[in-house]
Coordinates of C-alpha atoms in Angstrom, one line a residue:
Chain F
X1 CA -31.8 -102.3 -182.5
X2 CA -30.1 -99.2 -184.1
X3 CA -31.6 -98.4 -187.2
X4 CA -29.9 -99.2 -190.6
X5 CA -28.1 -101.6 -189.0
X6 CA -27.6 -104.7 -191.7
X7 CA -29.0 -103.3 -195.0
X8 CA -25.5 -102.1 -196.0
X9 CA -23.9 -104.9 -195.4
X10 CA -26.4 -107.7 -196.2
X11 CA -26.8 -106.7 -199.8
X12 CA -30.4 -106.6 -201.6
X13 CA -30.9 -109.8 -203.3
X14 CA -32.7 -113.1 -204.1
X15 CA -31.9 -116.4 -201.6
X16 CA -31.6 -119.3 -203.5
X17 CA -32.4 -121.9 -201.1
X18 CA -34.6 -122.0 -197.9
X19 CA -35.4 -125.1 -195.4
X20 CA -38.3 -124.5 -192.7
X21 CA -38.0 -125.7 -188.9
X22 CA -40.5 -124.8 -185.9
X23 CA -38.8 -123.1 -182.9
X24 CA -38.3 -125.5 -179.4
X25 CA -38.7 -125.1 -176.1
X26 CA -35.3 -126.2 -175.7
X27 CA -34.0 -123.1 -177.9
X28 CA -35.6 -120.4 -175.9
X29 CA -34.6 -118.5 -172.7
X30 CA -36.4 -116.9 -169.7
X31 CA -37.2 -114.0 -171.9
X32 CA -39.3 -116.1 -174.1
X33 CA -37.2 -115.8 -177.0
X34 CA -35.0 -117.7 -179.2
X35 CA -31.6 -117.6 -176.9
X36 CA -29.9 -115.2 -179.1
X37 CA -26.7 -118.5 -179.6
X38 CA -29.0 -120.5 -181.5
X39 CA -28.9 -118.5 -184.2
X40 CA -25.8 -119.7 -184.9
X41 CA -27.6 -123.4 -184.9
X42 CA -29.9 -122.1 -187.3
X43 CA -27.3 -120.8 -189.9
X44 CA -25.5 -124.6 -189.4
X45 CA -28.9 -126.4 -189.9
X46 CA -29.3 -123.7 -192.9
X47 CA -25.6 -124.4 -194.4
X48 CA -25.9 -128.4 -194.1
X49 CA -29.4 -128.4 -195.9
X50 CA -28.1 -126.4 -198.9
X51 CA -24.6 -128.0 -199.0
X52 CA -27.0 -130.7 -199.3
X53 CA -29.0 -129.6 -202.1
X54 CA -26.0 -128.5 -204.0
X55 CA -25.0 -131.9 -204.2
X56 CA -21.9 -131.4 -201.5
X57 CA -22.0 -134.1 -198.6
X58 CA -20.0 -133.7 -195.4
X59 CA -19.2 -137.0 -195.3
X60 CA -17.7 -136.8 -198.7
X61 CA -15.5 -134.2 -197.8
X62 CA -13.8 -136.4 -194.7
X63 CA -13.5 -139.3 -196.9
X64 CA -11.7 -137.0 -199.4
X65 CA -9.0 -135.9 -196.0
X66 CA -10.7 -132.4 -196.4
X67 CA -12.8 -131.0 -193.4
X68 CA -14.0 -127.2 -193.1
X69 CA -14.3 -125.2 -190.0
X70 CA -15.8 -121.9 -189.4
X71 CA -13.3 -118.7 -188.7
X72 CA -16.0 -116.0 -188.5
X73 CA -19.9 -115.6 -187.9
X74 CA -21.8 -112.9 -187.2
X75 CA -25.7 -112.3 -186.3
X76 CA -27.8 -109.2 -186.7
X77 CA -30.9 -109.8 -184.4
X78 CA -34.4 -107.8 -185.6
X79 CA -37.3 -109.4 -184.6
X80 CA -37.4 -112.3 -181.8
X81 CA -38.6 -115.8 -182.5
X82 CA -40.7 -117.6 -180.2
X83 CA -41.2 -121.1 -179.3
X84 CA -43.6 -122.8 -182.1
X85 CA -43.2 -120.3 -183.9
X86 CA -42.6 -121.6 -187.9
X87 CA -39.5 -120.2 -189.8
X88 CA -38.0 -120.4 -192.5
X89 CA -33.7 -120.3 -192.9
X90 CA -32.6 -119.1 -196.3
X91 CA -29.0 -119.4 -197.5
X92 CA -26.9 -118.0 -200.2
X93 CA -23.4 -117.9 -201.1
X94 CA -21.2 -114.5 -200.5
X95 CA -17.7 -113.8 -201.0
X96 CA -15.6 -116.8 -202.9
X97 CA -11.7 -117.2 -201.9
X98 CA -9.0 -119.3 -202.1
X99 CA -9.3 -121.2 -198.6
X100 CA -12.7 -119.8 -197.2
X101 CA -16.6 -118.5 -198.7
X102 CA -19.2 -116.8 -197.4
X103 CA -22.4 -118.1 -197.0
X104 CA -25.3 -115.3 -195.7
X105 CA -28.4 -116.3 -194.0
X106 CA -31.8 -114.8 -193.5
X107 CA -34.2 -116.2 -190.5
X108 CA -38.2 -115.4 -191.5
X109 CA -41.0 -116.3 -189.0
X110 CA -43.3 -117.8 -191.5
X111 CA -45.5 -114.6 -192.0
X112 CA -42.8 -113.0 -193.5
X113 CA -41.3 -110.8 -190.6
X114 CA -37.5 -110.7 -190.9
X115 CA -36.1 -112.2 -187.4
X116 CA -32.4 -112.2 -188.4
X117 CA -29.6 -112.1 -190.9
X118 CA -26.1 -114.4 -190.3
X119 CA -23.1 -115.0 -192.2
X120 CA -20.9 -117.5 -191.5
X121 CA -16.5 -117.6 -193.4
X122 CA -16.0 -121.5 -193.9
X123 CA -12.4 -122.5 -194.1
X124 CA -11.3 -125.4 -195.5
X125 CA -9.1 -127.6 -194.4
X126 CA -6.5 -130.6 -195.4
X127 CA -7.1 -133.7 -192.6
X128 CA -5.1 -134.8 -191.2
X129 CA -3.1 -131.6 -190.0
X130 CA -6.3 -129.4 -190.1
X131 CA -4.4 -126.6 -192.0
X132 CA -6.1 -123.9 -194.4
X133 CA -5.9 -125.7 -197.7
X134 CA -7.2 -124.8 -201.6
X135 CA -11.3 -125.2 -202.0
X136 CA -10.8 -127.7 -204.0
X137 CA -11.6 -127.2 -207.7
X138 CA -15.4 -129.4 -207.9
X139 CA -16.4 -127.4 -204.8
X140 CA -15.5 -124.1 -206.2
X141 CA -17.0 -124.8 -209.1
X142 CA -20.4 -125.8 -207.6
X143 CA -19.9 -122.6 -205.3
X144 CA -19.4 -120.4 -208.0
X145 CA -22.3 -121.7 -209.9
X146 CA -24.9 -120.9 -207.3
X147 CA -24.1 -117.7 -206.5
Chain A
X1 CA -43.0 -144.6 -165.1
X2 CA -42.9 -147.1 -163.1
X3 CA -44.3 -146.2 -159.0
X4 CA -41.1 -145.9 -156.7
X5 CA -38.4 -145.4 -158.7
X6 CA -36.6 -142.8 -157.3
X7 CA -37.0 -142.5 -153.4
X8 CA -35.7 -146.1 -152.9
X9 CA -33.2 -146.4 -155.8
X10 CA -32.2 -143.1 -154.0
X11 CA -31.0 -144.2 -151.1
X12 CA -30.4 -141.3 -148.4
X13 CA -26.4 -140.7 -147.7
X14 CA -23.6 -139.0 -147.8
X15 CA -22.5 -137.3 -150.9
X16 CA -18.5 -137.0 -150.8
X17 CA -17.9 -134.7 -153.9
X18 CA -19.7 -131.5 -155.1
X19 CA -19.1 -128.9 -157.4
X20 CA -20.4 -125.2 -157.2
X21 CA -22.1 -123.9 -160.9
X22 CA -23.7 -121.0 -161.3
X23 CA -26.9 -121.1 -164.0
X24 CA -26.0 -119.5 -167.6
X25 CA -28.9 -117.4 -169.3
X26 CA -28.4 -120.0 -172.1
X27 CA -30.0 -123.2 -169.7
X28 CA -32.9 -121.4 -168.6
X29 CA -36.1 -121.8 -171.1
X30 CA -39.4 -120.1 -171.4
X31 CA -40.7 -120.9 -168.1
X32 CA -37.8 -118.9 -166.6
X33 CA -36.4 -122.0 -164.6
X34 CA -33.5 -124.0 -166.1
X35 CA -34.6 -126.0 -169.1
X36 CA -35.1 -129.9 -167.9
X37 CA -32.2 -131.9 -170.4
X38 CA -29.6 -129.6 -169.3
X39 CA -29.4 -131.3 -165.5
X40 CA -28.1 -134.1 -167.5
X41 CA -25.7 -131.5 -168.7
X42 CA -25.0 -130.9 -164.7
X43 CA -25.0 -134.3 -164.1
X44 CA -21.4 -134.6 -166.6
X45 CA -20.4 -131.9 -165.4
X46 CA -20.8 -133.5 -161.7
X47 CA -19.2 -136.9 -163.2
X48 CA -16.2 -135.3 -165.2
X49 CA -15.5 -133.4 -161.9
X50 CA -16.0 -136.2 -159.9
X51 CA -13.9 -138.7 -161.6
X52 CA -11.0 -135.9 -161.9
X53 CA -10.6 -135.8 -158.3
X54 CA -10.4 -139.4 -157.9
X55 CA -7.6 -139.6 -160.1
X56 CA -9.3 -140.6 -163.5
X57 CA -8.7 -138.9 -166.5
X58 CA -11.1 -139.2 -169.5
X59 CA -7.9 -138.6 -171.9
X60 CA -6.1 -141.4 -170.4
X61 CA -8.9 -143.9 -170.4
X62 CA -9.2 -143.2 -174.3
X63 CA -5.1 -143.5 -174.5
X64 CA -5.9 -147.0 -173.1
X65 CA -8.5 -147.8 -175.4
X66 CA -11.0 -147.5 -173.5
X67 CA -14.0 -145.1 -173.6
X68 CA -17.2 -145.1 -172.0
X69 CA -21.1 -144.3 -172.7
X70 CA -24.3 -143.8 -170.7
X71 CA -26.3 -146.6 -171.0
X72 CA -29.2 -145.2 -168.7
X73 CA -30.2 -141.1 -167.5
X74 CA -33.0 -140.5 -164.7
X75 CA -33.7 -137.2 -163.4
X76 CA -36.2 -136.3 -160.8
X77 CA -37.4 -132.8 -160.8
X78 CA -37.6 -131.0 -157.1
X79 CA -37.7 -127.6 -156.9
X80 CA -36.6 -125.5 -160.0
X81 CA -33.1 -123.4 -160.7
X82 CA -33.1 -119.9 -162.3
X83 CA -31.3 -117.6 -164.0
X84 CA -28.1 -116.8 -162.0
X85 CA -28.5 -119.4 -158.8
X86 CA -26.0 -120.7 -157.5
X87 CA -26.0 -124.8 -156.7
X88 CA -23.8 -127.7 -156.3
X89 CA -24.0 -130.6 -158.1
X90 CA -22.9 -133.3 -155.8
X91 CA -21.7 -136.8 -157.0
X92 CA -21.8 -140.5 -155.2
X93 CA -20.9 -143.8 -156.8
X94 CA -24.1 -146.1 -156.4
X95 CA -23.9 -149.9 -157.9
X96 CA -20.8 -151.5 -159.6
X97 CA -21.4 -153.7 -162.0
X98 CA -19.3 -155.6 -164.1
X99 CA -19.3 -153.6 -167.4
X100 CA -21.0 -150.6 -166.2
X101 CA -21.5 -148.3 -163.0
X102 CA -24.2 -146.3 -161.8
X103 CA -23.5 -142.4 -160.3
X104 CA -26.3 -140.8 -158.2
X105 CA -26.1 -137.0 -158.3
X106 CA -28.3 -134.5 -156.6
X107 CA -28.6 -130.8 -157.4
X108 CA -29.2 -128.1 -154.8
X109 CA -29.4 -124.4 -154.7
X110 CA -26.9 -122.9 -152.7
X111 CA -29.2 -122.3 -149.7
X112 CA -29.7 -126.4 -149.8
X113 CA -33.1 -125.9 -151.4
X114 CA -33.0 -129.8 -153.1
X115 CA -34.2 -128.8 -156.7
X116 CA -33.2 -132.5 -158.7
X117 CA -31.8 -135.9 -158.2
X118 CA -30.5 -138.0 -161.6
X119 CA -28.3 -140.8 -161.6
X120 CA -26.7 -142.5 -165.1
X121 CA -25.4 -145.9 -165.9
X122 CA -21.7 -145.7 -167.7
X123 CA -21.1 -148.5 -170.0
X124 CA -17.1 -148.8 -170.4
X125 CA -16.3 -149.8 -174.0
X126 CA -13.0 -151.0 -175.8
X127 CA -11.9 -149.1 -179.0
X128 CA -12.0 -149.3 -181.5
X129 CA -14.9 -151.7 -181.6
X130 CA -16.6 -149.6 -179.2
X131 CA -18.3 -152.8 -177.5
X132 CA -18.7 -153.4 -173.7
X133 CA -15.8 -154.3 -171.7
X134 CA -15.3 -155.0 -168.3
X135 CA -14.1 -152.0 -166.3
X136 CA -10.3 -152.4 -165.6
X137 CA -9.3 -153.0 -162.3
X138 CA -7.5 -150.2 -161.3
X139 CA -10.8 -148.0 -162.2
X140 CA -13.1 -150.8 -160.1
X141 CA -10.9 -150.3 -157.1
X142 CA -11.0 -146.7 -157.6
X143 CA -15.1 -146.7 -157.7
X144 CA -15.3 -149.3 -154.7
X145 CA -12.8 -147.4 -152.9
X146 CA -15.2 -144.1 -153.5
X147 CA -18.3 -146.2 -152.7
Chain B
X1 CA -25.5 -151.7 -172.6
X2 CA -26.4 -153.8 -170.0
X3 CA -29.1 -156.6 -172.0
X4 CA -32.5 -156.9 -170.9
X5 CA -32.3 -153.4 -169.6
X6 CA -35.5 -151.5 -171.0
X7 CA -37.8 -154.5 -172.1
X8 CA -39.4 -154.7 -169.1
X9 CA -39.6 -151.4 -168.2
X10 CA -41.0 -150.4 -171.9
X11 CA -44.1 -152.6 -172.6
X12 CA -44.4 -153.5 -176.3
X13 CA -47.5 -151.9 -178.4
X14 CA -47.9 -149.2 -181.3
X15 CA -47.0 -145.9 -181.1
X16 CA -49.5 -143.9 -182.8
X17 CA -47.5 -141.1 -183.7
X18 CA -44.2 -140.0 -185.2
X19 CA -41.9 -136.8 -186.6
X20 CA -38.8 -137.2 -188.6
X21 CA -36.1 -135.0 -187.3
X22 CA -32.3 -135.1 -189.0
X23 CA -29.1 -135.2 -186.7
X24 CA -27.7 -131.6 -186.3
X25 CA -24.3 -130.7 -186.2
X26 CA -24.8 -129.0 -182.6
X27 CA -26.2 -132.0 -181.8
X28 CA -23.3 -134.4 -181.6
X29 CA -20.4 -134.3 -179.5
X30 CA -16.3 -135.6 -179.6
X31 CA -17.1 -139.2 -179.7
X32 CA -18.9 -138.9 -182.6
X33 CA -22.6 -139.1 -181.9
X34 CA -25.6 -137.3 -180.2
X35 CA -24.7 -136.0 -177.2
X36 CA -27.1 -137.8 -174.3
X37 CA -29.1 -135.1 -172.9
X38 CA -30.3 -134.2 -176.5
X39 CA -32.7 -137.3 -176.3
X40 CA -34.6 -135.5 -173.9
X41 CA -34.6 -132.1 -176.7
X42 CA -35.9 -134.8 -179.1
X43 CA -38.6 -136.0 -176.6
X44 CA -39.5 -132.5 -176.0
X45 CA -40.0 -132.2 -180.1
X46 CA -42.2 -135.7 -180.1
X47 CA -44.0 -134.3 -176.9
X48 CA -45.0 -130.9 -178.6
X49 CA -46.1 -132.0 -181.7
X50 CA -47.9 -135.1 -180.5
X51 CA -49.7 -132.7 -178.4
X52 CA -50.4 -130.2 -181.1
X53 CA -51.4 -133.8 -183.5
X54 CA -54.1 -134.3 -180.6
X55 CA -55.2 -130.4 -180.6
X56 CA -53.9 -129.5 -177.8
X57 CA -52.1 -126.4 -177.7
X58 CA -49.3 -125.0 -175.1
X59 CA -50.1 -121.4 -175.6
X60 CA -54.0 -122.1 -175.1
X61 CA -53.1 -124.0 -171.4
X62 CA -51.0 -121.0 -170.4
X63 CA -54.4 -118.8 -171.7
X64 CA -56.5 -121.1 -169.5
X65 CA -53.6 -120.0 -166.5
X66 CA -52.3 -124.1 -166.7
X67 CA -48.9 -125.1 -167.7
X68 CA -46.8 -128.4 -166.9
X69 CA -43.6 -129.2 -165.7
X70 CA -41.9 -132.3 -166.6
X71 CA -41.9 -134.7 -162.5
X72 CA -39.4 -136.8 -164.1
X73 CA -37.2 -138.0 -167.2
X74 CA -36.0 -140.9 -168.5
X75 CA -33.6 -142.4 -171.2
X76 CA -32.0 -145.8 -172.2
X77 CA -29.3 -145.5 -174.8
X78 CA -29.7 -148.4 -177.3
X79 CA -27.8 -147.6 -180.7
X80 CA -25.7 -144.2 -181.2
X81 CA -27.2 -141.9 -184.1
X82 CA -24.8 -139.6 -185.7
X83 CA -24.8 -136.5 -187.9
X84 CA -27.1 -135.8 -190.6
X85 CA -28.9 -139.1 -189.8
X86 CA -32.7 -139.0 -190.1
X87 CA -34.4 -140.8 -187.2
X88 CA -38.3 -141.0 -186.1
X89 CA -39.5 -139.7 -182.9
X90 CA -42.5 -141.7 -181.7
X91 CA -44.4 -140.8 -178.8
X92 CA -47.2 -142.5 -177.2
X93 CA -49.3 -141.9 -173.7
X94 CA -48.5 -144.3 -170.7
X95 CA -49.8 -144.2 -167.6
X96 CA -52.6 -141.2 -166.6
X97 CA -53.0 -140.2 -162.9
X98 CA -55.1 -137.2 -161.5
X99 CA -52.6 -134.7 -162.1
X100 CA -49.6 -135.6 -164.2
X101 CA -49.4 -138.5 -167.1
X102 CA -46.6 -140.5 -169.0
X103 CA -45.6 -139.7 -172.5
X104 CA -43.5 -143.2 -173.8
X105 CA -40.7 -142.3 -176.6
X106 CA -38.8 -144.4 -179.2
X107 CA -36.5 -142.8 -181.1
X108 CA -35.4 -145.1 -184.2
X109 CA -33.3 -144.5 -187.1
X110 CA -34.8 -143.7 -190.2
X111 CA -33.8 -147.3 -191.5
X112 CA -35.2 -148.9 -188.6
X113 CA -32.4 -149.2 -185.9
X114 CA -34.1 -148.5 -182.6
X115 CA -31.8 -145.8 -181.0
X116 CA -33.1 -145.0 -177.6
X117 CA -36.0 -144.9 -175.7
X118 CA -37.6 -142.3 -173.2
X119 CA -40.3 -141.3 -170.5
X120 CA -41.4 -138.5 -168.8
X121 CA -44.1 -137.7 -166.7
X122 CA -46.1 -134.4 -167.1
X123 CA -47.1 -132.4 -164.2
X124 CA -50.3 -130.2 -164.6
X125 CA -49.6 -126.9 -162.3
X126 CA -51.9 -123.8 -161.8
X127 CA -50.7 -120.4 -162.6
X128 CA -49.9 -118.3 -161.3
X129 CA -48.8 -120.3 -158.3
X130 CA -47.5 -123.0 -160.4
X131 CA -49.0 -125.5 -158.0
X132 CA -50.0 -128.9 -159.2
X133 CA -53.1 -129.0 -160.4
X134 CA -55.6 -131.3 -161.3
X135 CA -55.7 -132.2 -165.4
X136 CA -58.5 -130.7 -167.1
X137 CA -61.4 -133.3 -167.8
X138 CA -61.1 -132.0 -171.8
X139 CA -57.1 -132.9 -171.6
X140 CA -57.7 -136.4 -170.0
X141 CA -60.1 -137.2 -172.1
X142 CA -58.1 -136.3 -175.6
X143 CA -55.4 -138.5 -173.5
X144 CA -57.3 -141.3 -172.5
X145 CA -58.5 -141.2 -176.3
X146 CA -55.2 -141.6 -177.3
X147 CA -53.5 -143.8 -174.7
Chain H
X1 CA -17.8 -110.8 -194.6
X2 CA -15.9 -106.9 -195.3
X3 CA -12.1 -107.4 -195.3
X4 CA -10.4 -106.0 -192.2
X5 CA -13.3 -106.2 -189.4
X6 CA -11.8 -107.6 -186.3
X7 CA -8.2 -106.6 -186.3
X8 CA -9.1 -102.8 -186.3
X9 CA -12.2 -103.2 -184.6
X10 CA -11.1 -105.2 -181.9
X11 CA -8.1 -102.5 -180.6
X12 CA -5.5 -103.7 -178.8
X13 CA -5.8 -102.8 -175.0
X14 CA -6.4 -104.4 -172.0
X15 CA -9.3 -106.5 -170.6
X16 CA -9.8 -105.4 -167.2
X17 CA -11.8 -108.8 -166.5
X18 CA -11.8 -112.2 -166.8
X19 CA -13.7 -115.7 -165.9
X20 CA -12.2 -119.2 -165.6
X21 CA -14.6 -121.7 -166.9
X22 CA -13.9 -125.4 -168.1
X23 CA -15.0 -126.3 -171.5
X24 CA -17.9 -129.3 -171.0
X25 CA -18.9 -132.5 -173.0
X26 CA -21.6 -131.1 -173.9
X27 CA -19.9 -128.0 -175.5
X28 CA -18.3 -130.2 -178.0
X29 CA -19.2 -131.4 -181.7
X30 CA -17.8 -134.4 -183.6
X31 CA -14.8 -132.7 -184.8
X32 CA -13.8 -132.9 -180.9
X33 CA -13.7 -129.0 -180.4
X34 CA -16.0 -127.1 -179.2
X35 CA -18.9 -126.4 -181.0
X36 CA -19.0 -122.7 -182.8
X37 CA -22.0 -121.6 -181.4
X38 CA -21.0 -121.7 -177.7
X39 CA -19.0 -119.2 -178.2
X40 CA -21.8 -116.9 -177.7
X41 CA -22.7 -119.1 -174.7
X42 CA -19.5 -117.8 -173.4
X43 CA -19.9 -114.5 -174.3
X44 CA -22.8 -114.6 -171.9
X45 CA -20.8 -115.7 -168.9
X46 CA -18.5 -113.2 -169.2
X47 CA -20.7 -110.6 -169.7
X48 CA -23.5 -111.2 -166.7
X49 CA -19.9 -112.0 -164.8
X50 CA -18.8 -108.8 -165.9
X51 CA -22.0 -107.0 -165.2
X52 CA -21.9 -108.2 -161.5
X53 CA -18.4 -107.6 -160.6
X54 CA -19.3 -104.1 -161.7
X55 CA -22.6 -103.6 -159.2
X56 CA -25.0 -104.4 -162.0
X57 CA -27.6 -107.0 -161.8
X58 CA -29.6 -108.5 -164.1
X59 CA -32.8 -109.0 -162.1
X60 CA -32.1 -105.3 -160.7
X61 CA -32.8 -103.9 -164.2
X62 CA -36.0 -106.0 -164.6
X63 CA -37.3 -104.3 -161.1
X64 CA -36.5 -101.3 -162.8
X65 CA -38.7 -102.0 -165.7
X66 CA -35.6 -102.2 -168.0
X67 CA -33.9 -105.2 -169.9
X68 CA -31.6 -105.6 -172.6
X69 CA -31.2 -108.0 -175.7
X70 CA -28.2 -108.4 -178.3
X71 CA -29.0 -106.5 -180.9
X72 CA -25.9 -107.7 -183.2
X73 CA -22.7 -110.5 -182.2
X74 CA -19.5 -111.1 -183.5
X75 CA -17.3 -114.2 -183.5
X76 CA -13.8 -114.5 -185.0
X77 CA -12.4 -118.1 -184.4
X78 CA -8.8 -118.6 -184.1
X79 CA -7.7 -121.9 -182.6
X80 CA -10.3 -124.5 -181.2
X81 CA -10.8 -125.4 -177.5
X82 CA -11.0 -128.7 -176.8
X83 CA -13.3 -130.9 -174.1
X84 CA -11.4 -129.9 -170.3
X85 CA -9.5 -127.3 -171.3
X86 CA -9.3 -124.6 -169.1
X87 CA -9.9 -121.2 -170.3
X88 CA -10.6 -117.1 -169.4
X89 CA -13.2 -115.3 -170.5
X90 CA -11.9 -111.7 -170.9
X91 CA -14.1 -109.0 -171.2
X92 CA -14.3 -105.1 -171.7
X93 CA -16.6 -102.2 -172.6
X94 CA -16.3 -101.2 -176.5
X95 CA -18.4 -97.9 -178.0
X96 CA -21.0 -96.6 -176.0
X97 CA -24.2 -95.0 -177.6
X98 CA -27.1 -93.9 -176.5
X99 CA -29.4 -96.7 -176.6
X100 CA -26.9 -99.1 -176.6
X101 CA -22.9 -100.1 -176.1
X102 CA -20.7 -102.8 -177.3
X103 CA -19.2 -105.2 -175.5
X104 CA -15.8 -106.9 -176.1
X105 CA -14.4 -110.5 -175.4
X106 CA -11.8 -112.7 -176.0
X107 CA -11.0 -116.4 -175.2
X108 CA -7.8 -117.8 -174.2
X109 CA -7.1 -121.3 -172.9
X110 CA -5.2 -121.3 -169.6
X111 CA -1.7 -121.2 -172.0
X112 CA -2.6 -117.9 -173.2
X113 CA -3.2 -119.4 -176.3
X114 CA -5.8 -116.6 -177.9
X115 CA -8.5 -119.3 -179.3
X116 CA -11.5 -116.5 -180.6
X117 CA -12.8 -113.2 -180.1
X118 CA -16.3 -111.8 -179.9
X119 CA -18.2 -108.9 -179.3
X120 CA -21.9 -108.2 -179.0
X121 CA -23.9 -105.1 -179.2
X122 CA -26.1 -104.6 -175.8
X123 CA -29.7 -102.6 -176.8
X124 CA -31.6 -101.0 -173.4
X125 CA -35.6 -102.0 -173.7
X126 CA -38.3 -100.2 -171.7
X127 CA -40.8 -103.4 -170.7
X128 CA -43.6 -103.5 -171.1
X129 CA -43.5 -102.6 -174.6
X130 CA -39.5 -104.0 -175.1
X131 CA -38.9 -100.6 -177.0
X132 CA -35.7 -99.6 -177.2
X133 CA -34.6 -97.0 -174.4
X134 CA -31.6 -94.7 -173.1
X135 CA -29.3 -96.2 -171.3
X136 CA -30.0 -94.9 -168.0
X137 CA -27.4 -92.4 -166.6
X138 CA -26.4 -94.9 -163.6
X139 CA -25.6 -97.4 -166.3
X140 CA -24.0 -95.4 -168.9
X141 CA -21.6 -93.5 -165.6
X142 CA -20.4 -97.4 -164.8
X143 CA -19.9 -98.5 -168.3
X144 CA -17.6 -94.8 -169.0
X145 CA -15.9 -95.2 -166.2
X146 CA -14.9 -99.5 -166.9
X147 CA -14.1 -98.3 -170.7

């Protein structure tokens, strides 16, 4: 990994929320790592949990004809993860827009070494034509709130 | 598990459809051999293929409100697949029931080295209750035909 | 699903052992629910942590030069689970033989609906030929303890 | 995420290179597309397709003590896939360094329609230690000459 990589554009700064899992067998490849996809599974698992604890349910936002969809993500790998090994996702909210937010992820093995940073743009959008629509003013709000 | 499943469920025979795959980095585990759940991964893909060629689109079964599950999965474990093999998972009709189907699928490397056998059980449902239904005629003559 | 299918096949008693796992998103797939293969990830997560519950640990086989391949899988669908459900992985040992074993799975919904069930038999093989091998007295012994 | 990555970073130009795949079952989540993640899984089949059709094997580099890992991965998501589409995985060389290069992708479904756009950043390892290493000069002469 090129040094320097990620420290620019991952600011310094405190994660509000983390949620541990255990790596699988399932989730790792012939190199005996974490297959370097399912990083992108970990920063969904991450995302859910504190949508969760911010008090914003997926299901809500169907019943309310709103959906959200992801139109960018990006990983910067450090250190690999291996199977069993404990980690901890934390999440936090970036950039707030009109129709899309940032949410940035760290990956930590439980010791403390720093496997991985993600960030993922949600987009929301009106059901049932799946168009870009408004974050609506409640989400916003409770966005705005926690970052 | 109960002794002889397998080798006399299995009954030897022609296999009239296969499809060449290639293993992704992303199946294998670990181990270096291709993680165990995703046969059942080449088993749909075997099924999906299979059933195209015999005229049956999965589209047009849900524009006729009809859908289907798998009700039952069995894989037997040969010989294992790697990174980068090539095999072909080939796909036979096996029982015909009146609500459900069995397919029997083997898995071989491209030099015929035999590495799995599975076979699944699909359940056709009716939408939108999504509740066993008997499989439609044309699609039974279609199986029996292929049997 | 075909009724009576399983009953047999699973004999009724306790499982001693569960872990809670939540649907993820990756999980599911366009109808809706968990995609089939994934029961066998989720019997791979019982599996692992049933075995770590009964101190034995994957990384101190390999040490020892064992490992195990799974012989054979197995899974009846009973009752779709969907996204962001909580569900209870139960695992339990079935039959022992001189070098592989059953491991016995219910997975149920966290309020009780019982999901799907699973088997798969363990194969003890000797590295670094990965031949089978017989179990270890100390492994039988925690099994036969447990079973 | 910093305004303005992907349209200037992703040039214009041609992809010398492209793989047909069919999107699986399996690939899909409950919004009926395909699930963000696999993206990446994509990525990989283009790139080891890639990598072969220009005389480099993986398993050759491994003989040679050598390996590589992602070291950092893009994805920019711009209309969803859907379960049986057909689609091309295009791919090219980006900026070469000295320890690693970048690799660029794009998906369209058989239509043309342009559905997302990745690119990962490739990082040479000496094994044992998996220490990043020079590109070796055989390497770096075929990856100048496809950019």
């Amino acid at each position: 990994m090129p040094s320097g990589i990620g420290s620019d554009r991952m600011a310094e700064g405190a994660f509000p929320f983390a949620i541990r899992q255990r790596v699988r067998f399932a989730e790792t490849d012939l190199q005996g790592v974490v297959y370097y996809a399912n990083y992108l599974v970990y920063a969904e698992v991450g995302r859910i949990a504190y949508l969760r604890h911010l008090g914003i349910d997926y299901q809500d936002l169907v019943r309310r004809e709103l959906d959200f969809t992801i139109g960018e993500a990006t990983v910067r790998y450090h250190s690999a993860l291996r199977f069993d090994d404990e980690f901890d996702i934390r999440v936090r909210v970036g950039a707030l827009r009109r129709v899309s937010w940032t949410f940035e992820y760290t990956v930590e093995r439980a010791d403390g070494l720093r496997c991985a940073d993600m960030s993922t743009v949600q987009v929301i959008l009106s059901r049932p034509a799946f168009k870009a629509a408004r974050i609506p003013e409640d989400l916003l709000e409770t966005l705005r709130a926690a970052s």
